[in-house]
Coordinates of C-alpha atoms in Angstrom, one line a residue:
Chain A
X1 CA -31.1 -9.9 -28.7
X2 CA -32.4 -12.1 -32.1
X3 CA -30.0 -13.7 -34.6
X4 CA -29.6 -12.3 -37.7
X5 CA -26.7 -14.1 -39.3
X6 CA -25.1 -15.0 -35.6
X7 CA -25.0 -11.1 -35.0
X8 CA -26.6 -10.7 -31.4
X9 CA -28.9 -8.2 -31.2
X10 CA -28.5 -5.4 -28.2
X11 CA -30.0 -2.5 -27.8
X12 CA -28.2 0.5 -27.2
X13 CA -26.2 1.2 -24.3
X14 CA -28.2 4.4 -23.2
X15 CA -27.5 5.4 -19.1
X16 CA -23.8 5.0 -17.5
X17 CA -22.3 5.1 -15.1
X18 CA -18.8 4.8 -14.1
X19 CA -18.3 3.9 -10.1
X20 CA -15.6 5.5 -7.9
X21 CA -15.0 4.7 -3.8
X22 CA -16.7 1.5 -3.8
X23 CA -13.8 0.9 -1.4
X24 CA -12.9 4.2 0.1
X25 CA -8.9 3.9 -0.1
X26 CA -8.2 2.8 -3.7
X27 CA -7.4 6.8 -4.8
X28 CA -7.5 6.4 -8.7
X29 CA -11.6 6.0 -9.0
X30 CA -12.1 7.9 -5.6
X31 CA -9.9 11.0 -8.1
X32 CA -11.2 10.4 -11.4
X33 CA -14.3 10.6 -10.3
X34 CA -14.6 13.5 -8.2
X35 CA -13.0 14.8 -11.1
X36 CA -15.7 14.4 -14.2
X37 CA -18.7 15.1 -11.3
X38 CA -16.8 18.8 -11.3
X39 CA -16.0 18.5 -14.9
X40 CA -17.5 15.8 -17.3
X41 CA -16.0 17.4 -20.1
X42 CA -14.1 14.2 -20.9
X43 CA -16.2 11.7 -20.7
X44 CA -19.4 13.5 -22.5
X45 CA -19.8 11.0 -26.1
X46 CA -23.1 12.2 -28.2
X47 CA -26.2 10.2 -27.1
X48 CA -24.8 8.6 -24.4
X49 CA -26.0 10.1 -20.5
X50 CA -22.7 8.8 -18.4
X51 CA -22.9 9.3 -14.8
X52 CA -19.8 9.1 -12.5
X53 CA -20.6 8.2 -9.1
X54 CA -18.9 8.3 -5.4
X55 CA -20.6 4.7 -4.2
X56 CA -19.8 5.0 -1.0
X57 CA -18.7 8.8 0.2
X58 CA -18.4 7.9 4.4
X59 CA -15.5 5.4 3.4
X60 CA -13.7 7.8 0.8
X61 CA -13.9 10.2 3.1
X62 CA -12.5 8.5 6.0
X63 CA -10.0 7.5 3.7
X64 CA -10.9 3.7 4.7
X65 CA -12.4 0.5 2.3
X66 CA -15.6 0.5 4.4
X67 CA -17.3 1.6 7.0
X68 CA -19.0 -1.4 8.4
X69 CA -19.4 -4.1 5.5
X70 CA -17.4 -4.4 1.8
X71 CA -20.4 -2.7 -0.1
X72 CA -18.4 -4.7 -2.8
X73 CA -20.1 -7.5 -1.5
X74 CA -22.6 -6.2 -0.4
X75 CA -25.2 -6.1 -2.7
X76 CA -27.0 -10.1 -2.3
X77 CA -30.6 -10.4 -2.7
X78 CA -31.1 -10.3 0.7
X79 CA -29.6 -7.1 1.4
X80 CA -31.1 -5.4 -1.4
X81 CA -34.6 -6.9 0.0
X82 CA -33.8 -6.0 3.5
X83 CA -36.0 -4.4 6.4
X84 CA -34.8 -1.7 9.1
X85 CA -34.4 1.4 7.4
X86 CA -31.0 3.4 9.4
X87 CA -30.6 0.6 11.8
X88 CA -28.9 -1.2 8.4
X89 CA -25.7 -1.5 8.1
X90 CA -24.2 1.7 6.4
X91 CA -23.0 0.1 3.7
X92 CA -26.7 -2.4 3.2
X93 CA -28.0 1.0 2.6
X94 CA -25.5 2.7 0.2
X95 CA -26.6 -0.8 -1.8
X96 CA -30.3 -0.1 -1.4
X97 CA -29.8 3.4 -2.0
X98 CA -27.4 2.6 -5.6
X99 CA -29.7 -0.6 -6.4
X100 CA -32.8 2.6 -6.7
X101 CA -31.1 4.6 -8.5
X102 CA -29.2 2.2 -10.8
X103 CA -31.6 -0.7 -10.5
X104 CA -33.3 -2.6 -9.3
X105 CA -31.2 -5.2 -10.1
X106 CA -32.0 -7.5 -13.0
X107 CA -34.8 -6.0 -14.0
X108 CA -35.3 -4.0 -18.2
X109 CA -34.8 -0.5 -16.4
X110 CA -31.3 -0.8 -14.5
X111 CA -28.2 1.3 -15.7
X112 CA -26.7 -0.4 -18.8
X113 CA -23.4 -0.8 -18.2
X114 CA -21.9 -0.1 -14.7
X115 CA -17.3 0.6 -14.9
X116 CA -16.3 0.2 -11.4
X117 CA -13.5 1.5 -10.7
X118 CA -10.8 -0.2 -7.8
X119 CA -6.6 -0.2 -6.6
X120 CA -4.8 -3.4 -6.3
X121 CA -2.5 -3.9 -3.4
X122 CA -1.2 -7.1 -6.1
X123 CA 0.5 -6.0 -9.5
X124 CA -1.7 -7.5 -11.6
X125 CA -1.4 -4.3 -14.7
X126 CA -4.7 -3.3 -16.0
X127 CA -7.2 -5.6 -15.9
X128 CA -10.6 -6.0 -17.0
X129 CA -12.7 -7.8 -14.2
X130 CA -15.7 -9.9 -16.7
X131 CA -18.8 -11.6 -14.7
X132 CA -20.2 -13.8 -17.5
X133 CA -18.4 -16.2 -19.6
X134 CA -21.9 -14.9 -21.8
X135 CA -22.2 -11.9 -22.4
X136 CA -21.0 -10.9 -25.5
X137 CA -21.5 -8.0 -25.2
X138 CA -18.6 -7.1 -22.5
X139 CA -16.4 -9.9 -24.4
X140 CA -17.1 -7.0 -27.1
X141 CA -15.9 -3.9 -25.5
X142 CA -13.1 -5.8 -23.2
X143 CA -11.5 -7.2 -26.7
X144 CA -11.2 -3.5 -28.6
X145 CA -9.6 -2.4 -24.6
X146 CA -7.1 -4.7 -25.4
X147 CA -6.5 -3.8 -29.1
X148 CA -6.5 -0.2 -28.0
X149 CA -4.4 -0.3 -24.8
X150 CA -2.5 -2.3 -27.1
X151 CA 0.9 -2.6 -26.9
X152 CA 0.3 -2.0 -22.8
X153 CA -0.9 -5.2 -21.5
X154 CA -4.6 -5.3 -19.9
X155 CA -6.4 -8.8 -18.9
X156 CA -9.7 -10.1 -18.7
X157 CA -9.9 -12.1 -15.1
X158 CA -13.5 -13.6 -15.4
X159 CA -15.3 -14.8 -11.9
X160 CA -17.9 -16.7 -12.9
X161 CA -17.3 -19.7 -9.7
X162 CA -20.7 -20.1 -8.6
X163 CA -19.2 -20.0 -4.6
X164 CA -16.3 -17.0 -5.6
X165 CA -18.4 -15.0 -6.9
X166 CA -19.3 -11.5 -4.8
X167 CA -22.3 -9.6 -5.0
X168 CA -20.3 -6.7 -6.6
X169 CA -21.4 -1.8 -7.0
X170 CA -21.4 -2.7 -10.6
X171 CA -24.0 -5.9 -10.7
X172 CA -26.7 -3.4 -10.4
X173 CA -26.6 -2.9 -13.9
X174 CA -27.0 -5.2 -17.3
X175 CA -23.6 -4.8 -18.5
X176 CA -21.1 -5.1 -14.8
X177 CA -17.1 -4.0 -15.6
X178 CA -15.1 -3.4 -13.2
X179 CA -11.6 -2.2 -13.7
X180 CA -8.9 -3.3 -11.7
X181 CA -5.5 -1.3 -12.0
X182 CA -2.6 -1.7 -9.1
X183 CA -0.3 -2.3 -7.6
X184 CA -1.0 1.3 -5.7
X185 CA -1.0 1.1 -1.9
X186 CA -4.7 2.1 0.2
X187 CA -4.4 6.0 0.7
X188 CA -2.6 6.3 -2.1
X189 CA -2.5 8.2 -5.7
X190 CA 0.5 7.4 -7.8
X191 CA 0.3 9.4 -11.6
X192 CA 0.9 5.7 -13.8
X193 CA -1.3 4.3 -12.0
X194 CA -4.6 6.5 -12.3
X195 CA -3.1 7.6 -15.9
X196 CA -4.1 4.0 -17.1
X197 CA -7.3 3.8 -15.6
X198 CA -8.3 7.7 -17.4
X199 CA -7.2 5.4 -20.2
X200 CA -8.7 2.2 -20.3
X201 CA -11.8 3.7 -19.2
X202 CA -11.5 6.2 -22.4
X203 CA -11.6 2.4 -24.9
X204 CA -14.5 1.4 -23.1
X205 CA -16.8 5.2 -23.4
X206 CA -15.8 5.2 -27.3
X207 CA -16.2 1.2 -28.1
X208 CA -20.0 2.3 -26.8
X209 CA -19.8 5.4 -28.9
X210 CA -19.0 2.9 -31.7
X211 CA -22.2 0.3 -30.7
X212 CA -24.4 2.5 -30.4
X213 CA -23.6 4.8 -34.0
X214 CA -24.5 1.4 -35.4
X215 CA -21.6 -0.6 -35.9
X216 CA -21.2 -3.9 -36.4
X217 CA -18.3 -6.0 -34.3
X218 CA -17.5 -9.3 -36.0
X219 CA -16.9 -12.3 -33.9
X220 CA -14.3 -12.7 -31.7
X221 CA -12.1 -14.4 -29.4
X222 CA -10.4 -12.9 -26.0
X223 CA -8.9 -14.5 -23.7
X224 CA -9.4 -14.6 -19.7
X225 CA -7.6 -16.1 -16.9
X226 CA -10.9 -17.6 -15.4
X227 CA -10.8 -17.8 -11.5
X228 CA -10.3 -21.3 -10.0
X229 CA -9.6 -21.5 -6.5
X230 CA -9.1 -19.0 -2.8
X231 CA -5.8 -20.7 -1.0
X232 CA -6.0 -19.1 2.6
X233 CA -2.2 -18.6 4.0
X234 CA -1.5 -20.9 6.7
X235 CA -2.7 -20.3 9.8
X236 CA -2.0 -21.0 13.4
X237 CA -4.7 -21.6 15.7
X238 CA -6.4 -19.1 16.6
X239 CA -5.7 -18.0 12.9
X240 CA -2.6 -16.0 12.6
X241 CA -0.9 -16.4 9.3
X242 CA 1.8 -17.8 10.2
X243 CA 3.9 -17.8 7.0
X244 CA 3.8 -14.6 4.0
X245 CA 3.4 -14.8 0.2
X246 CA 6.9 -16.4 -0.8
X247 CA 9.0 -13.7 -2.6
X248 CA 9.7 -16.0 -5.7
X249 CA 5.1 -15.2 -6.3
X250 CA 5.3 -11.9 -4.3
X251 CA 5.2 -9.5 -7.6
X252 CA 4.7 -12.7 -10.0
X253 CA 1.2 -12.3 -11.2
X254 CA -0.3 -13.5 -13.4
X255 CA 3.1 -16.1 -14.2
X256 CA 2.6 -19.5 -14.7
X257 CA 3.1 -21.4 -10.6
X258 CA 4.1 -25.1 -11.3
X259 CA 2.7 -28.0 -8.8
X260 CA 6.1 -27.8 -6.2
X261 CA 7.2 -23.9 -6.8
X262 CA 7.6 -21.9 -4.2
X263 CA 4.3 -20.7 -2.8
X264 CA 4.8 -19.5 0.7
X265 CA 7.9 -18.6 3.2
X266 CA 7.6 -18.9 7.1
X267 CA 8.6 -16.7 9.5
X268 CA 12.1 -18.9 9.9
X269 CA 12.5 -19.0 6.8
X270 CA 11.3 -22.1 5.4
X271 CA 10.0 -22.6 2.1
X272 CA 6.1 -24.8 1.5
X273 CA 5.3 -25.4 -2.8
X274 CA 2.2 -25.8 -4.1
X275 CA 1.2 -29.2 -4.1
X276 CA -1.8 -28.2 -6.9
X277 CA -1.3 -31.4 -10.1
X278 CA -1.4 -29.0 -12.7
X279 CA -0.2 -25.1 -12.8
X280 CA -2.1 -22.5 -12.7
X281 CA -1.8 -18.8 -12.4
X282 CA -2.2 -16.9 -9.3
X283 CA -3.4 -13.5 -9.5
X284 CA -4.6 -11.0 -6.7
X285 CA -1.3 -11.9 -5.0
X286 CA -0.6 -10.2 -1.0
X287 CA -3.9 -7.8 -2.2
X288 CA -4.1 -5.8 1.8
X289 CA -7.7 -5.9 1.5
X290 CA -7.4 -10.2 1.4
X291 CA -6.0 -11.1 4.6
X292 CA -9.5 -11.0 6.5
X293 CA -10.7 -12.3 3.2
X294 CA -8.4 -15.6 4.1
X295 CA -7.2 -14.9 1.0
X296 CA -3.2 -14.7 0.1
X297 CA -3.7 -15.2 -3.6
X298 CA -6.6 -16.5 -6.4
X299 CA -6.2 -19.0 -9.1
X300 CA -6.5 -18.9 -11.8
X301 CA -7.0 -21.2 -15.9
X302 CA -6.2 -19.6 -19.0
X303 CA -9.6 -19.9 -21.4
X304 CA -10.5 -18.7 -25.1
X305 CA -14.1 -17.5 -25.0
X306 CA -15.7 -16.2 -28.4
X307 CA -18.4 -13.9 -28.1
X308 CA -20.6 -14.0 -31.4
X309 CA -20.6 -10.8 -33.7
X310 CA -23.0 -7.9 -32.3
X311 CA -24.6 -5.2 -33.6
X312 CA -27.2 -2.1 -31.7
X313 CA -31.0 -3.8 -32.4
Chain B
X1 CA 38.2 12.0 5.2
X2 CA 37.9 8.5 5.9
X3 CA 41.7 8.6 6.4
X4 CA 40.6 11.6 9.2
X5 CA 37.7 9.6 10.8
X6 CA 40.7 6.3 11.4
X7 CA 43.7 8.6 12.8
X8 CA 40.7 10.1 15.0
X9 CA 41.0 9.5 18.5
X10 CA 40.0 5.8 19.1
X11 CA 36.7 6.8 21.9
X12 CA 35.2 4.9 24.9
X13 CA 32.0 3.8 24.4
X14 CA 29.8 3.3 27.3
X15 CA 28.2 -0.5 26.8
X16 CA 25.2 -1.3 25.7
X17 CA 23.4 -3.6 28.1
X18 CA 19.8 -3.7 26.6
X19 CA 18.2 -2.9 23.7
X20 CA 15.0 -3.2 23.2
X21 CA 13.4 -4.1 19.0
X22 CA 9.5 -2.2 18.8
X23 CA 7.0 -2.9 15.9
X24 CA 3.4 -2.0 15.4
X25 CA 3.9 1.9 16.9
X26 CA 1.5 2.2 13.1
X27 CA -0.7 -0.2 13.0
X28 CA 0.0 -0.8 9.3
X29 CA 3.2 -1.4 8.8
X30 CA 2.6 -5.2 9.5
X31 CA 6.7 -5.9 9.0
X32 CA 8.0 -4.3 13.0
X33 CA 4.7 -6.8 14.3
X34 CA 5.4 -10.2 12.5
X35 CA 9.4 -9.4 13.4
X36 CA 9.0 -8.9 16.8
X37 CA 6.0 -11.1 17.5
X38 CA 8.2 -14.0 15.8
X39 CA 10.9 -13.1 18.2
X40 CA 9.2 -14.1 21.0
X41 CA 8.0 -16.5 19.5
X42 CA 11.8 -17.8 19.4
X43 CA 12.0 -17.0 22.4
X44 CA 14.7 -13.9 21.8
X45 CA 15.5 -12.7 24.8
X46 CA 19.2 -12.8 24.6
X47 CA 22.1 -11.4 23.1
X48 CA 25.1 -13.0 24.0
X49 CA 25.4 -10.6 27.8
X50 CA 23.1 -8.0 25.6
X51 CA 19.5 -8.8 27.0
X52 CA 16.6 -8.3 24.4
X53 CA 12.9 -7.2 25.0
X54 CA 10.1 -7.3 22.6
X55 CA 7.6 -5.3 22.0
X56 CA 4.0 -4.7 19.9
X57 CA 3.9 -1.4 21.4
X58 CA 0.3 0.2 19.9
X59 CA -2.2 -3.5 19.9
X60 CA -4.7 -1.2 19.4
X61 CA -4.9 -0.1 16.0
X62 CA -2.7 -3.5 15.0
X63 CA -6.1 -5.6 15.9
X64 CA -7.9 -2.3 13.4
X65 CA -5.4 -2.0 10.7
X66 CA -5.1 0.8 11.2
X67 CA -2.3 3.6 11.3
X68 CA -3.2 4.7 14.8
X69 CA -6.7 4.9 16.8
X70 CA -7.1 8.4 18.0
X71 CA -4.0 9.5 18.2
X72 CA 0.1 9.4 15.6
X73 CA 2.2 6.9 19.1
X74 CA 4.8 8.2 16.9
X75 CA 3.9 12.1 18.6
X76 CA 3.5 11.7 21.8
X77 CA 6.1 11.3 23.7
X78 CA 7.5 14.5 24.0
X79 CA 8.3 16.0 27.3
X80 CA 4.9 18.3 27.9
X81 CA 3.0 14.4 26.5
X82 CA 4.6 11.9 28.5
X83 CA 3.4 14.3 31.6
X84 CA 0.1 15.2 31.3
X85 CA -2.3 14.4 33.4
X86 CA -4.4 11.4 32.2
X87 CA -8.2 11.9 31.6
X88 CA -11.4 10.0 31.0
X89 CA -10.7 11.6 27.7
X90 CA -7.1 11.2 28.0
X91 CA -6.6 9.2 23.5
X92 CA -5.8 5.6 24.0
X93 CA -2.1 6.1 22.2
X94 CA -1.0 8.7 24.9
X95 CA -1.6 6.6 27.9
X96 CA -0.3 3.9 25.8
X97 CA 3.0 6.8 25.3
X98 CA 3.3 6.9 28.8
X99 CA 3.0 2.8 29.9
X100 CA 6.0 2.6 27.2
X101 CA 7.7 5.6 28.6
X102 CA 7.4 3.5 32.6
X103 CA 8.3 0.4 30.4
X104 CA 11.2 1.0 28.2
X105 CA 12.5 4.7 29.8
X106 CA 11.4 6.9 31.6
X107 CA 12.6 8.8 28.9
X108 CA 16.0 11.0 29.9
X109 CA 16.8 8.9 33.0
X110 CA 18.9 6.4 33.4
X111 CA 17.2 3.5 34.0
X112 CA 16.0 3.8 30.4
X113 CA 17.4 1.9 27.9
X114 CA 20.8 1.3 26.4
X115 CA 19.3 1.5 22.5
X116 CA 15.4 1.8 20.7
X117 CA 15.4 -0.2 17.8
X118 CA 11.9 0.8 16.7
X119 CA 10.8 -1.1 13.1
X120 CA 8.7 1.5 10.2
X121 CA 7.1 0.7 6.7
X122 CA 6.7 3.6 4.3
X123 CA 5.3 3.3 0.9
X124 CA 8.4 5.2 -0.2
X125 CA 11.0 3.9 -2.6
X126 CA 12.7 4.5 0.1
X127 CA 15.4 1.0 0.4
X128 CA 15.7 0.9 3.9
X129 CA 16.9 3.9 6.4
X130 CA 17.7 4.1 9.2
X131 CA 16.4 7.6 11.1
X132 CA 18.4 9.0 13.7
X133 CA 17.5 11.8 16.3
X134 CA 20.8 12.6 16.7
X135 CA 24.4 12.1 15.0
X136 CA 25.5 8.9 17.9
X137 CA 23.7 5.6 16.3
X138 CA 25.1 6.4 12.4
X139 CA 27.8 3.7 13.2
X140 CA 24.8 1.2 13.2
X141 CA 24.0 2.0 9.9
X142 CA 27.6 1.3 8.4
X143 CA 27.6 -2.0 10.1
X144 CA 23.8 -2.7 8.0
X145 CA 25.0 -1.2 4.5
X146 CA 28.2 -2.7 5.0
X147 CA 26.4 -6.2 5.5
X148 CA 23.7 -6.2 3.7
X149 CA 23.6 -6.1 -0.9
X150 CA 20.3 -6.5 -1.1
X151 CA 19.0 -3.0 -0.8
X152 CA 20.2 0.4 -0.4
X153 CA 21.1 1.8 2.7
X154 CA 21.0 5.2 4.0
X155 CA 20.6 7.5 7.5
X156 CA 18.4 10.3 7.3
X157 CA 19.2 12.4 10.6
X158 CA 15.9 14.4 11.1
X159 CA 18.3 17.0 13.7
X160 CA 15.9 17.4 16.4
X161 CA 16.9 18.4 20.3
X162 CA 16.1 15.8 22.6
X163 CA 13.8 17.9 24.5
X164 CA 12.2 18.5 21.5
X165 CA 12.0 14.7 20.1
X166 CA 8.6 12.8 20.2
X167 CA 8.8 9.5 18.8
X168 CA 9.2 6.4 20.5
X169 CA 12.9 5.9 19.8
X170 CA 13.5 9.5 22.0
X171 CA 12.5 6.7 25.3
X172 CA 16.4 4.9 25.0
X173 CA 19.4 6.8 25.8
X174 CA 20.0 6.1 21.9
X175 CA 17.2 5.2 19.4
X176 CA 17.1 5.0 16.1
X177 CA 13.9 4.1 13.5
X178 CA 14.9 1.3 10.8
X179 CA 12.1 2.4 8.4
X180 CA 11.7 0.3 4.9
X181 CA 10.1 0.6 2.3
X182 CA 8.1 1.0 -0.7
X183 CA 5.3 -1.8 0.9
X184 CA 1.6 -0.8 0.9
X185 CA 0.1 -0.8 3.8
X186 CA -1.6 -3.7 5.9
X187 CA 1.0 -5.7 3.8
X188 CA 3.7 -8.5 4.7
X189 CA 6.6 -8.4 2.1
X190 CA 8.6 -11.2 2.8
X191 CA 11.3 -9.7 0.9
X192 CA 11.6 -6.5 3.4
X193 CA 10.9 -9.1 6.6
X194 CA 13.4 -10.7 5.5
X195 CA 15.8 -7.5 5.1
X196 CA 14.6 -5.9 8.2
X197 CA 15.9 -9.1 10.0
X198 CA 19.2 -9.7 9.0
X199 CA 19.3 -5.5 10.1
X200 CA 18.5 -6.6 13.4
X201 CA 20.4 -9.9 13.2
X202 CA 23.2 -7.4 12.4
X203 CA 23.0 -5.4 14.3
X204 CA 22.3 -7.9 17.5
X205 CA 25.9 -10.0 16.2
X206 CA 27.5 -6.7 16.0
X207 CA 25.9 -5.8 19.9
X208 CA 27.5 -8.7 21.7
X209 CA 30.6 -8.4 19.6
X210 CA 31.0 -4.7 20.7
X211 CA 30.2 -5.8 24.5
X212 CA 32.9 -8.2 24.3
X213 CA 35.9 -5.9 23.6
X214 CA 35.7 -6.3 20.3
X215 CA 36.7 -2.3 18.7
X216 CA 35.2 -1.3 15.7
X217 CA 36.6 1.0 13.5
X218 CA 36.5 4.3 12.4
X219 CA 35.2 6.0 9.1
X220 CA 31.9 7.8 7.2
X221 CA 28.7 7.9 6.7
X222 CA 26.1 10.0 4.6
X223 CA 23.6 10.7 6.2
X224 CA 21.1 13.1 4.9
X225 CA 19.4 15.9 7.4
X226 CA 16.4 17.1 6.9
X227 CA 15.8 20.4 5.3
X228 CA 11.5 21.8 5.1
X229 CA 8.9 19.4 3.4
X230 CA 6.7 20.6 0.6
X231 CA 2.8 19.9 0.0
X232 CA 0.9 19.3 -2.5
X233 CA -0.7 22.2 -4.9
X234 CA -4.2 22.2 -3.0
X235 CA -7.6 24.3 -4.4
X236 CA -9.5 26.8 -2.1
X237 CA -11.0 23.9 -0.4
X238 CA -8.1 22.3 0.6
X239 CA -8.4 19.3 -1.7
X240 CA -4.7 18.5 -3.3
X241 CA -5.2 19.6 -7.2
X242 CA -1.9 17.7 -8.4
X243 CA 0.2 14.1 -8.4
X244 CA 2.9 13.5 -7.5
X245 CA 5.4 13.7 -11.0
X246 CA 5.9 10.3 -12.9
X247 CA 9.6 11.7 -13.2
X248 CA 10.1 12.0 -8.7
X249 CA 7.6 9.3 -7.6
X250 CA 9.6 6.2 -7.1
X251 CA 12.8 8.0 -7.2
X252 CA 13.7 9.1 -3.6
X253 CA 17.4 9.9 -3.1
X254 CA 18.0 10.8 -6.6
X255 CA 18.8 14.7 -6.3
X256 CA 16.3 17.0 -7.6
X257 CA 17.4 19.9 -8.8
X258 CA 15.5 24.0 -9.6
X259 CA 13.7 23.4 -13.2
X260 CA 13.4 19.2 -12.1
X261 CA 8.8 18.4 -12.7
X262 CA 7.3 17.6 -9.0
X263 CA 3.4 17.8 -10.0
X264 CA 0.9 17.1 -12.9
X265 CA -2.1 18.8 -12.2
X266 CA -5.0 16.6 -13.2
X267 CA -5.4 18.8 -15.8
X268 CA -2.3 17.9 -16.8
X269 CA -0.3 20.2 -16.1
X270 CA 3.5 19.8 -15.2
X271 CA 5.0 22.0 -12.1
X272 CA 8.7 22.3 -11.5
X273 CA 10.8 22.5 -8.3
X274 CA 12.3 26.0 -8.0
X275 CA 15.1 26.2 -5.0
X276 CA 18.6 24.8 -4.5
X277 CA 19.5 21.0 -4.9
X278 CA 18.2 18.6 -2.5
X279 CA 17.4 15.2 -2.5
X280 CA 13.6 14.4 -2.1
X281 CA 12.6 11.9 0.4
X282 CA 9.2 10.1 1.7
X283 CA 8.1 11.1 -2.0
X284 CA 4.0 10.2 -1.7
X285 CA 3.7 8.2 1.6
X286 CA -0.2 7.7 2.0
X287 CA 0.0 8.3 6.3
X288 CA 1.9 12.0 5.4
X289 CA -0.9 13.6 2.9
X290 CA -2.8 14.3 6.3
X291 CA -0.2 16.4 6.8
X292 CA 0.4 18.1 3.9
X293 CA 3.3 15.9 2.4
X294 CA 4.0 15.6 -0.5
X295 CA 8.0 15.1 0.4
X296 CA 10.5 16.1 2.5
X297 CA 13.6 17.2 1.2
X298 CA 17.7 16.5 2.7
X299 CA 20.9 17.8 2.5
X300 CA 23.5 14.6 2.0
X301 CA 27.0 15.5 4.0
X302 CA 29.5 13.7 4.9
X303 CA 29.4 12.1 8.6
X304 CA 33.2 10.9 10.0
X305 CA 33.6 8.5 13.8
X306 CA 36.1 7.7 15.5
X307 CA 37.0 3.8 16.0
X308 CA 35.2 3.4 19.4
X309 CA 35.1 0.0 21.8
X310 CA 33.4 -0.1 25.2
X311 CA 35.2 1.4 28.5
X312 CA 34.9 -0.6 31.1
X313 CA 33.2 0.0 33.4

């Protein structure tokens, strides 16, 4: 993109995909994508090709998160270039297929935008997940969505951490956008969660439409929560958890956790306190899928990111 | 009714010498798994003169983080399945049911454990429920209800005759399930763990007092008696075409009347309940999608029980 009066120029976003079922038991995305595959009227926008797509059909059919390995961690360069065909784990094969259809990741042919729809058992409300603090297009989109959704809350989680960031299915696109709505149990479809996801996606598509029609979006700032650290459960020598997220922390995603605050409760009733040196903002608190990933919650810090003005090239 | 209950003739009840506390019957309902493990770690083997056995009933399902591996263990305790010959193709859970029947039963015999309590979770907003096959265990509801203020406590009676009983607690001479929600599958909430632990402590304390001759006053308990289930509306391919309406979601045990919304179709139509006034429960329980149940409906009745004390052997 070339700067003209500090306005970043991006090509029109012509090819957009909406992924559901990246985790087969996260039902809002599965249901929405299935609906739109049958009848896409609701998601159509002029001049825009929008493809709803079920990324992990076997996991959806079994209503499990994944069959062999987590699809949303599978898009590493190593996996994408692996040989072995049918011998490869199912999700690695799927990742290669998705990379062919919507990528290749990192190339000029890749899809412009991919929305990846997720649910969480954590009390996170509506969350947009950003992978790069330097993507002005995505920052402007998220600013637009937050404003359009207000007064209802839609927060932005930035995961740019070199060690904690992971290779998501949406990462094959030029502008990957994660949409995470909770709390919702795995395998359950709740109407309030379903409707919220439907609405934020509508705002996202409206943004792209306006951008493609030539609207200039002035410089803006976006409040984000930047991922700092993964906190695991205390465990015994065999790896079994020996405590639970403390009742004071449970459901308190995005609220400040101060040094000395209760963090875990052991099975015999003792409190374990947060020992960090400063206040953090925890999220993904008690997500079912993360017990096996050694994560009770992640800590974040609040930051304000600046995005330059953007306009279609 | 209370007056009459307390005037009812004092009844002698056989002593409870042994109790079995079971968890993990559904491997992804975590409260019971961790309560049983903690009781085993604390070597909880006696409560006064009452001996306590703790059992993790479906360890394979627990290890896999699934409700079951081949078949729902909590449907395997029918007389037919308990006596069916074991072959190569016998599902794991049927074998396990027979092992549990040998350990805690045999069902219907003098050797069976006096009281069997099976711990479960639900994704439905049901608070703490005691699920009783027959009315005789109602006084446990009263003990728990009188002393637990943090969650609503209710009794649900399924009215299944012993010959047709299919669930684990039917193995004991007396038995009930403690069902607590809402908790997502695969999630362990500290508040729910603490409430179930407290309910079990109350029950065991009471059993000790009862066994040592203390008498229990008569009283009344409201119980919900199962009437029928309602499935989701489905298309010709058998796929659900609607989600539980937000007015019904999380409103277990709130009286449902004709004309009340129960479903919202994906195209936005509202479907209303037609029928007699009844109480919904197990609203949007994840595991029941495959059993074609959106919610159950119950009548509510008040039962009275007489003063009781232990029959001296």
